[in-house]
Amino acid sequence: MLLPPPLPTAFTPLLSLAGGLMIGAAAGLLWLGIGRIAGISGIVGGVVERVERDWRLAFISGVLLAGILARGLGLAPAIHLQGSLPLLVGAGLLVGVGTALGGGCTSGHGICGLSRLSPRSMVATACFMIIAFAVVFLTRSIGSF
Amino acid sequence: MRRTLVAFLAGLIFGAGLLVSRMADPAKVLNFLDFTAHWDPSLAFVMAGGVVMASLAFAVARRRSHPWFGTQFPTLPYGGITARLVIGAGLFGIGWGLVGLCPGPALVALAIHPLRVAPFVIAMIAGLWIVRLLSARRVQSAAAARSASLVQNSR
């Protein structure tokens, strides 16, 4: 399972801030509009469990349509997903199992939880950030040998 | 119907935000997580923007008795800070750090490069499904055990 070399990326403070404001506005719209948390792992998990599927499927359709439209209009930014098939499948499983156990991901715990000042979400966000920093440090140090 | 429409609109803005912010690109996520050589702090700006906007919305919501389209704001179940939370967040952190994709960006990226991103998303859904299935079974068997002991006690 060889890890790919790092790809340099350009610093995009304004675009990233603007996009972040849109993500926060969408999460705010979902809570103010229908009283639901915009946590993607929870939304996908709820569809799988067949709980309140209508709004969940509508939200996921919106996310997918954003990607399809961007691609169709030629506005889609570059997506550099590197790694072998076993690595992608393993990472996907870890993300699925981890977010189901931990009850949230970067959106549910990270954006919504921190905004609600939830202590549980603060702990979860600190955990996944620290572990992810450590994993990248380890994989990239091994890769540079 | 209106609730479904609001959810669709929120999803569309959310997905567009992931693209505009460049967070849908795993390379940018990995470079945010790497202080050493290629550090790209952009992701901090995504989080800052997201938290500022969402905090405003949650503050507005606290002054209201119910959502625009709905009877009441739900009380979110508070699970407490448990080993399950920490272990789950840790496992998620490993997967996130390995390839740079978390659930939201994975969905938008899937719409742009379906074949490349599908293995990750299918595995992610399988992981979510397995844990939720096992948790539901455990809750059911705990409930069954409780009712069985109630029957015994009542004898």
mmCIF file of C-alpha atoms in Angstrom:
data_model
loop_
_atom_site.group_PDB
_atom_site.id
_atom_site.type_symbol
_atom_site.label_atom_id
_atom_site.label_comp_id
_atom_site.label_asym_id
_atom_site.label_seq_id
_atom_site.Cartn_x
_atom_site.Cartn_y
_atom_site.Cartn_z
ATOM 1 C CA MET A 1 0.000 0.000 0.000
ATOM 2 C CA LEU A 2 2.389 2.645 -1.253
ATOM 3 C CA LEU A 3 1.371 6.201 -0.477
ATOM 4 C CA PRO A 4 1.523 8.763 -3.278
ATOM 5 C CA PRO A 5 3.906 11.737 -3.034
ATOM 6 C CA PRO A 6 2.407 15.053 -1.795
ATOM 7 C CA LEU A 7 1.058 17.491 -4.399
ATOM 8 C CA PRO A 8 1.738 21.182 -3.722
ATOM 9 C CA THR A 9 -1.428 23.358 -3.642
ATOM 10 C CA ALA A 10 -1.889 27.133 -3.789
ATOM 11 C CA PHE A 11 -3.053 29.043 -0.695
ATOM 12 C CA THR A 12 -6.635 30.277 -1.362
ATOM 13 C CA PRO A 13 -7.694 32.357 1.666
ATOM 14 C CA LEU A 14 -10.498 34.356 -0.004
ATOM 15 C CA LEU A 15 -12.109 31.452 -1.879
ATOM 16 C CA SER A 16 -11.828 29.235 1.176
ATOM 17 C CA LEU A 17 -13.369 31.876 3.430
ATOM 18 C CA ALA A 18 -16.198 32.510 0.924
ATOM 19 C CA GLY A 19 -16.861 28.776 0.575
ATOM 20 C CA GLY A 20 -16.758 28.360 4.348
ATOM 21 C CA LEU A 21 -19.365 31.126 4.737
ATOM 22 C CA MET A 22 -21.574 29.272 2.220
ATOM 23 C CA ILE A 23 -21.168 25.979 4.123
ATOM 24 C CA GLY A 24 -22.088 27.724 7.385
ATOM 25 C CA ALA A 25 -25.054 29.450 5.711
ATOM 26 C CA ALA A 26 -26.302 26.088 4.409
ATOM 27 C CA ALA A 27 -25.997 24.539 7.882
ATOM 28 C CA GLY A 28 -27.816 27.573 9.319
ATOM 29 C CA LEU A 29 -30.567 27.308 6.693
ATOM 30 C CA LEU A 30 -31.137 23.631 7.524
ATOM 31 C CA TRP A 31 -31.402 24.344 11.269
ATOM 32 C CA LEU A 32 -33.493 27.530 11.008
ATOM 33 C CA GLY A 33 -35.591 26.111 8.169
ATOM 34 C CA ILE A 34 -36.436 22.624 9.394
ATOM 35 C CA GLY A 35 -34.566 22.142 12.686
ATOM 36 C CA ARG A 36 -32.077 19.560 11.452
ATOM 37 C CA ILE A 37 -28.269 19.379 11.802
ATOM 38 C CA ALA A 38 -26.223 19.453 8.585
ATOM 39 C CA GLY A 39 -23.917 16.582 9.478
ATOM 40 C CA ILE A 40 -23.165 14.589 6.367
ATOM 41 C CA SER A 41 -22.287 11.302 8.079
ATOM 42 C CA GLY A 42 -25.541 11.487 10.058
ATOM 43 C CA ILE A 43 -27.560 12.350 6.966
ATOM 44 C CA VAL A 44 -26.099 9.480 4.932
ATOM 45 C CA GLY A 45 -26.405 7.123 7.916
ATOM 46 C CA GLY A 46 -30.071 8.066 8.343
ATOM 47 C CA VAL A 47 -30.784 7.245 4.701
ATOM 48 C CA VAL A 48 -29.123 3.840 5.138
ATOM 49 C CA GLU A 49 -31.189 3.240 8.286
ATOM 50 C CA ARG A 50 -34.365 4.423 6.525
ATOM 51 C CA VAL A 51 -35.124 7.199 9.038
ATOM 52 C CA GLU A 52 -36.653 10.504 7.787
ATOM 53 C CA ARG A 53 -35.466 9.789 4.290
ATOM 54 C CA ASP A 54 -37.266 12.642 2.468
ATOM 55 C CA TRP A 55 -35.262 15.634 3.657
ATOM 56 C CA ARG A 56 -32.068 13.599 3.879
ATOM 57 C CA LEU A 57 -32.266 12.435 0.269
ATOM 58 C CA ALA A 58 -33.188 15.980 -0.833
ATOM 59 C CA PHE A 59 -30.095 17.380 0.941
ATOM 60 C CA ILE A 60 -27.799 14.733 -0.583
ATOM 61 C CA SER A 61 -29.323 15.393 -4.036
ATOM 62 C CA GLY A 62 -28.497 19.066 -3.600
ATOM 63 C CA VAL A 63 -24.868 18.305 -2.711
ATOM 64 C CA LEU A 64 -24.508 15.948 -5.680
ATOM 65 C CA LEU A 65 -26.212 18.419 -8.031
ATOM 66 C CA ALA A 66 -23.706 21.108 -7.019
ATOM 67 C CA GLY A 67 -20.937 18.801 -8.223
ATOM 68 C CA ILE A 68 -22.753 17.773 -11.400
ATOM 69 C CA LEU A 69 -23.539 21.416 -12.298
ATOM 70 C CA ALA A 70 -19.976 22.552 -11.614
ATOM 71 C CA ARG A 71 -18.672 19.773 -13.827
ATOM 72 C CA GLY A 72 -21.209 20.475 -16.584
ATOM 73 C CA LEU A 73 -20.433 24.198 -16.592
ATOM 74 C CA GLY A 74 -16.705 23.535 -16.577
ATOM 75 C CA LEU A 75 -16.354 25.258 -13.182
ATOM 76 C CA ALA A 76 -15.322 22.236 -11.142
ATOM 77 C CA PRO A 77 -12.032 22.748 -9.309
ATOM 78 C CA ALA A 78 -9.330 20.106 -9.521
ATOM 79 C CA ILE A 79 -9.914 17.053 -7.326
ATOM 80 C CA HIS A 80 -6.671 15.190 -6.635
ATOM 81 C CA LEU A 81 -7.661 11.908 -5.013
ATOM 82 C CA GLN A 82 -4.524 9.797 -4.847
ATOM 83 C CA GLY A 83 -3.918 6.291 -3.606
ATOM 84 C CA SER A 84 -4.401 2.651 -4.540
ATOM 85 C CA LEU A 85 -7.801 0.952 -4.494
ATOM 86 C CA PRO A 86 -7.146 -0.907 -1.192
ATOM 87 C CA LEU A 87 -6.072 2.379 0.421
ATOM 88 C CA LEU A 88 -9.232 4.178 -0.753
ATOM 89 C CA VAL A 89 -11.476 1.337 0.437
ATOM 90 C CA GLY A 90 -9.673 1.087 3.789
ATOM 91 C CA ALA A 91 -9.857 4.837 4.371
ATOM 92 C CA GLY A 92 -13.546 4.872 3.370
ATOM 93 C CA LEU A 93 -14.318 2.102 5.868
ATOM 94 C CA LEU A 94 -12.446 3.932 8.640
ATOM 95 C CA VAL A 95 -14.333 7.161 7.880
ATOM 96 C CA GLY A 96 -17.696 5.351 7.828
ATOM 97 C CA VAL A 97 -17.118 3.291 10.996
ATOM 98 C CA GLY A 98 -15.444 6.198 12.835
ATOM 99 C CA THR A 99 -18.129 8.791 12.081
ATOM 100 C CA ALA A 100 -20.908 6.317 12.956
ATOM 101 C CA LEU A 101 -19.250 5.501 16.319
ATOM 102 C CA GLY A 102 -18.283 9.101 17.042
ATOM 103 C CA GLY A 103 -21.652 10.440 15.914
ATOM 104 C CA GLY A 104 -20.372 13.011 13.424
ATOM 105 C CA CYS A 105 -17.719 14.284 11.047
ATOM 106 C CA THR A 106 -16.175 17.614 10.034
ATOM 107 C CA SER A 107 -19.614 19.110 9.324
ATOM 108 C CA GLY A 108 -21.732 17.741 12.191
ATOM 109 C CA HIS A 109 -19.090 18.013 14.954
ATOM 110 C CA GLY A 110 -16.732 20.494 13.275
ATOM 111 C CA ILE A 111 -19.051 23.196 11.895
ATOM 112 C CA CYS A 112 -22.414 22.656 13.641
ATOM 113 C CA GLY A 113 -21.119 21.302 16.961
ATOM 114 C CA LEU A 114 -18.496 24.007 17.469
ATOM 115 C CA SER A 115 -21.078 26.679 16.533
ATOM 116 C CA ARG A 116 -23.473 25.323 19.168
ATOM 117 C CA LEU A 117 -20.568 25.219 21.678
ATOM 118 C CA SER A 118 -21.176 21.512 22.273
ATOM 119 C CA PRO A 119 -18.438 20.095 24.576
ATOM 120 C CA ARG A 120 -18.904 16.667 22.978
ATOM 121 C CA SER A 121 -18.254 18.094 19.518
ATOM 122 C CA MET A 122 -15.212 20.050 20.741
ATOM 123 C CA VAL A 123 -13.661 16.833 22.075
ATOM 124 C CA ALA A 124 -14.512 14.918 18.879
ATOM 125 C CA THR A 125 -13.116 17.680 16.629
ATOM 126 C CA ALA A 126 -9.900 17.897 18.654
ATOM 127 C CA CYS A 127 -9.521 14.093 18.434
ATOM 128 C CA PHE A 128 -9.975 13.728 14.696
ATOM 129 C CA MET A 129 -7.832 16.792 13.924
ATOM 130 C CA ILE A 130 -4.919 15.632 16.108
ATOM 131 C CA ILE A 131 -5.077 12.057 14.769
ATOM 132 C CA ALA A 132 -5.276 13.283 11.156
ATOM 133 C CA PHE A 133 -2.237 15.579 11.693
ATOM 134 C CA ALA A 134 -0.353 12.601 13.181
ATOM 135 C CA VAL A 135 -1.338 10.271 10.329
ATOM 136 C CA VAL A 136 -0.205 12.763 7.670
ATOM 137 C CA PHE A 137 3.042 13.376 9.554
ATOM 138 C CA LEU A 138 3.740 9.636 9.777
ATOM 139 C CA THR A 139 2.781 8.734 6.212
ATOM 140 C CA ARG A 140 4.726 11.641 4.746
ATOM 141 C CA SER A 141 7.834 10.970 6.840
ATOM 142 C CA ILE A 142 7.779 7.318 5.785
ATOM 143 C CA GLY A 143 7.242 8.386 2.177
ATOM 144 C CA SER A 144 10.311 10.634 2.235
ATOM 145 C CA PHE A 145 12.741 7.842 3.201
ATOM 146 C CA MET B 1 -42.869 19.418 0.639
ATOM 147 C CA ARG B 2 -41.488 22.784 1.728
ATOM 148 C CA ARG B 3 -39.208 21.031 4.225
ATOM 149 C CA THR B 4 -37.861 18.845 1.426
ATOM 150 C CA LEU B 5 -37.280 21.906 -0.739
ATOM 151 C CA VAL B 6 -35.401 23.720 2.063
ATOM 152 C CA ALA B 7 -33.218 20.635 2.592
ATOM 153 C CA PHE B 8 -32.493 20.447 -1.143
ATOM 154 C CA LEU B 9 -31.536 24.128 -1.262
ATOM 155 C CA ALA B 10 -29.322 23.748 1.831
ATOM 156 C CA GLY B 11 -27.610 20.763 0.194
ATOM 157 C CA LEU B 12 -27.019 22.714 -3.007
ATOM 158 C CA ILE B 13 -25.448 25.664 -1.131
ATOM 159 C CA PHE B 14 -23.444 23.252 1.042
ATOM 160 C CA GLY B 15 -22.070 21.435 -2.008
ATOM 161 C CA ALA B 16 -21.294 24.693 -3.805
ATOM 162 C CA GLY B 17 -19.508 25.916 -0.657
ATOM 163 C CA LEU B 18 -17.346 22.799 -0.586
ATOM 164 C CA LEU B 19 -16.336 23.451 -4.211
ATOM 165 C CA VAL B 20 -15.765 27.221 -3.870
ATOM 166 C CA SER B 21 -13.731 26.690 -0.683
ATOM 167 C CA ARG B 22 -11.589 24.044 -2.476
ATOM 168 C CA MET B 23 -12.152 21.695 0.441
ATOM 169 C CA ALA B 24 -13.450 19.073 -1.985
ATOM 170 C CA ASP B 25 -9.846 18.651 -3.167
ATOM 171 C CA PRO B 26 -8.155 16.003 -0.980
ATOM 172 C CA ALA B 27 -4.705 17.421 -1.860
ATOM 173 C CA LYS B 28 -5.605 20.709 -0.105
ATOM 174 C CA VAL B 29 -6.876 18.864 2.963
ATOM 175 C CA LEU B 30 -3.695 16.769 3.194
ATOM 176 C CA ASN B 31 -1.527 19.873 2.762
ATOM 177 C CA PHE B 32 -3.439 21.591 5.565
ATOM 178 C CA LEU B 33 -2.649 18.596 7.746
ATOM 179 C CA ASP B 34 1.057 18.738 6.829
ATOM 180 C CA PHE B 35 2.980 21.516 8.601
ATOM 181 C CA THR B 36 6.331 20.337 7.357
ATOM 182 C CA ALA B 37 6.770 20.856 3.631
ATOM 183 C CA HIS B 38 3.683 21.963 1.718
ATOM 184 C CA TRP B 39 1.579 23.628 4.412
ATOM 185 C CA ASP B 40 -1.595 25.173 2.958
ATOM 186 C CA PRO B 41 -3.618 26.909 5.721
ATOM 187 C CA SER B 42 -6.708 27.397 3.487
ATOM 188 C CA LEU B 43 -8.781 24.866 5.425
ATOM 189 C CA ALA B 44 -8.606 27.049 8.553
ATOM 190 C CA PHE B 45 -10.421 29.770 6.563
ATOM 191 C CA VAL B 46 -13.142 27.282 5.567
ATOM 192 C CA MET B 47 -13.680 26.297 9.190
ATOM 193 C CA ALA B 48 -13.648 29.927 10.355
ATOM 194 C CA GLY B 49 -16.197 31.016 7.742
ATOM 195 C CA GLY B 50 -18.402 28.010 8.440
ATOM 196 C CA VAL B 51 -18.378 28.419 12.204
ATOM 197 C CA VAL B 52 -19.040 32.196 12.043
ATOM 198 C CA MET B 53 -22.068 31.797 9.749
ATOM 199 C CA ALA B 54 -23.499 28.769 11.552
ATOM 200 C CA SER B 55 -23.025 30.450 14.969
ATOM 201 C CA LEU B 56 -25.079 33.412 13.743
ATOM 202 C CA ALA B 57 -27.850 31.089 12.556
ATOM 203 C CA PHE B 58 -27.890 29.108 15.805
ATOM 204 C CA ALA B 59 -28.022 32.400 17.756
ATOM 205 C CA VAL B 60 -31.037 33.549 15.700
ATOM 206 C CA ALA B 61 -32.671 30.154 16.221
ATOM 207 C CA ARG B 62 -32.317 30.411 20.009
ATOM 208 C CA ARG B 63 -34.671 33.425 19.936
ATOM 209 C CA ARG B 64 -37.300 31.438 18.073
ATOM 210 C CA SER B 65 -39.720 28.830 19.395
ATOM 211 C CA HIS B 66 -39.778 26.751 16.219
ATOM 212 C CA PRO B 67 -38.083 26.444 12.793
ATOM 213 C CA TRP B 68 -39.592 28.272 9.800
ATOM 214 C CA PHE B 69 -41.038 25.000 8.534
ATOM 215 C CA GLY B 70 -41.629 22.783 11.533
ATOM 216 C CA THR B 71 -43.314 22.680 14.928
ATOM 217 C CA GLN B 72 -40.269 22.701 17.225
ATOM 218 C CA PHE B 73 -36.477 22.528 17.398
ATOM 219 C CA PRO B 74 -35.500 19.019 18.495
ATOM 220 C CA THR B 75 -33.512 18.530 21.683
ATOM 221 C CA LEU B 76 -30.335 16.944 20.396
ATOM 222 C CA PRO B 77 -29.534 13.735 22.241
ATOM 223 C CA TYR B 78 -26.510 14.379 24.454
ATOM 224 C CA GLY B 79 -24.435 11.227 24.502
ATOM 225 C CA GLY B 80 -21.729 12.634 26.780
ATOM 226 C CA ILE B 81 -17.991 12.386 26.281
ATOM 227 C CA THR B 82 -17.476 8.647 26.042
ATOM 228 C CA ALA B 83 -14.816 6.193 24.880
ATOM 229 C CA ARG B 84 -17.049 5.501 21.893
ATOM 230 C CA LEU B 85 -16.913 9.191 20.892
ATOM 231 C CA VAL B 86 -13.126 9.421 21.232
ATOM 232 C CA ILE B 87 -12.408 6.093 19.506
ATOM 233 C CA GLY B 88 -14.848 6.902 16.705
ATOM 234 C CA ALA B 89 -13.360 10.357 16.136
ATOM 235 C CA GLY B 90 -9.870 8.785 16.183
ATOM 236 C CA LEU B 91 -10.750 6.158 13.562
ATOM 237 C CA PHE B 92 -12.319 8.871 11.431
ATOM 238 C CA GLY B 93 -9.129 10.929 11.812
ATOM 239 C CA ILE B 94 -7.026 8.003 10.532
ATOM 240 C CA GLY B 95 -9.183 7.556 7.417
ATOM 241 C CA TRP B 96 -9.321 11.314 6.810
ATOM 242 C CA GLY B 97 -5.556 11.662 7.175
ATOM 243 C CA LEU B 98 -4.835 8.721 4.856
ATOM 244 C CA VAL B 99 -6.567 10.092 1.748
ATOM 245 C CA GLY B 100 -7.896 13.576 2.647
ATOM 246 C CA LEU B 101 -11.608 12.883 2.167
ATOM 247 C CA CYS B 102 -14.372 13.286 4.748
ATOM 248 C CA PRO B 103 -18.079 12.568 4.088
ATOM 249 C CA GLY B 104 -19.213 15.951 2.639
ATOM 250 C CA PRO B 105 -16.341 16.488 0.187
ATOM 251 C CA ALA B 106 -16.563 12.789 -0.743
ATOM 252 C CA LEU B 107 -20.128 13.306 -2.021
ATOM 253 C CA VAL B 108 -19.276 16.382 -4.135
ATOM 254 C CA ALA B 109 -16.110 14.734 -5.436
ATOM 255 C CA LEU B 110 -18.199 11.667 -6.331
ATOM 256 C CA ALA B 111 -20.384 13.843 -8.571
ATOM 257 C CA ILE B 112 -17.298 15.172 -10.358
ATOM 258 C CA HIS B 113 -15.173 11.990 -10.639
ATOM 259 C CA PRO B 114 -17.635 9.121 -10.080
ATOM 260 C CA LEU B 115 -15.336 6.213 -10.957
ATOM 261 C CA ARG B 116 -12.362 7.459 -8.973
ATOM 262 C CA VAL B 117 -14.299 8.364 -5.808
ATOM 263 C CA ALA B 118 -16.900 5.540 -5.783
ATOM 264 C CA PRO B 119 -14.730 2.926 -3.948
ATOM 265 C CA PHE B 120 -14.208 5.361 -1.053
ATOM 266 C CA VAL B 121 -17.897 6.327 -0.854
ATOM 267 C CA ILE B 122 -19.157 2.720 -1.096
ATOM 268 C CA ALA B 123 -16.751 1.639 1.670
ATOM 269 C CA MET B 124 -17.792 4.667 3.777
ATOM 270 C CA ILE B 125 -21.494 3.813 3.438
ATOM 271 C CA ALA B 126 -20.730 0.173 4.278
ATOM 272 C CA GLY B 127 -18.892 1.310 7.422
ATOM 273 C CA LEU B 128 -21.754 3.588 8.498
ATOM 274 C CA TRP B 129 -24.258 0.813 7.837
ATOM 275 C CA ILE B 130 -22.366 -1.906 9.760
ATOM 276 C CA VAL B 131 -21.982 0.218 12.907
ATOM 277 C CA ARG B 132 -25.569 1.435 12.851
ATOM 278 C CA LEU B 133 -26.878 -2.093 12.283
ATOM 279 C CA LEU B 134 -24.825 -3.471 15.187
ATOM 280 C CA SER B 135 -25.824 -0.571 17.480
ATOM 281 C CA ALA B 136 -29.516 -1.077 16.665
ATOM 282 C CA ARG B 137 -29.187 -4.801 17.435
ATOM 283 C CA ARG B 138 -27.466 -4.060 20.743
ATOM 284 C CA VAL B 139 -30.199 -1.604 21.739
ATOM 285 C CA GLN B 140 -32.844 -4.162 20.781
ATOM 286 C CA SER B 141 -31.229 -7.012 22.715
ATOM 287 C CA ALA B 142 -30.708 -4.741 25.738
ATOM 288 C CA ALA B 143 -34.404 -3.831 25.592
ATOM 289 C CA ALA B 144 -35.312 -7.511 25.247
ATOM 290 C CA ALA B 145 -33.117 -8.393 28.228
ATOM 291 C CA ARG B 146 -34.732 -5.606 30.269
ATOM 292 C CA SER B 147 -38.258 -6.724 29.473
ATOM 293 C CA ALA B 148 -37.309 -10.343 30.181
ATOM 294 C CA SER B 149 -35.972 -9.412 33.617
ATOM 295 C CA LEU B 150 -39.117 -7.341 34.254
ATOM 296 C CA VAL B 151 -41.199 -10.421 33.494
ATOM 297 C CA GLN B 152 -39.057 -12.456 35.883
ATOM 298 C CA ASN B 153 -39.286 -9.829 38.602
ATOM 299 C CA SER B 154 -43.025 -9.624 38.337
ATOM 300 C CA ARG B 155 -43.384 -13.333 38.967
#
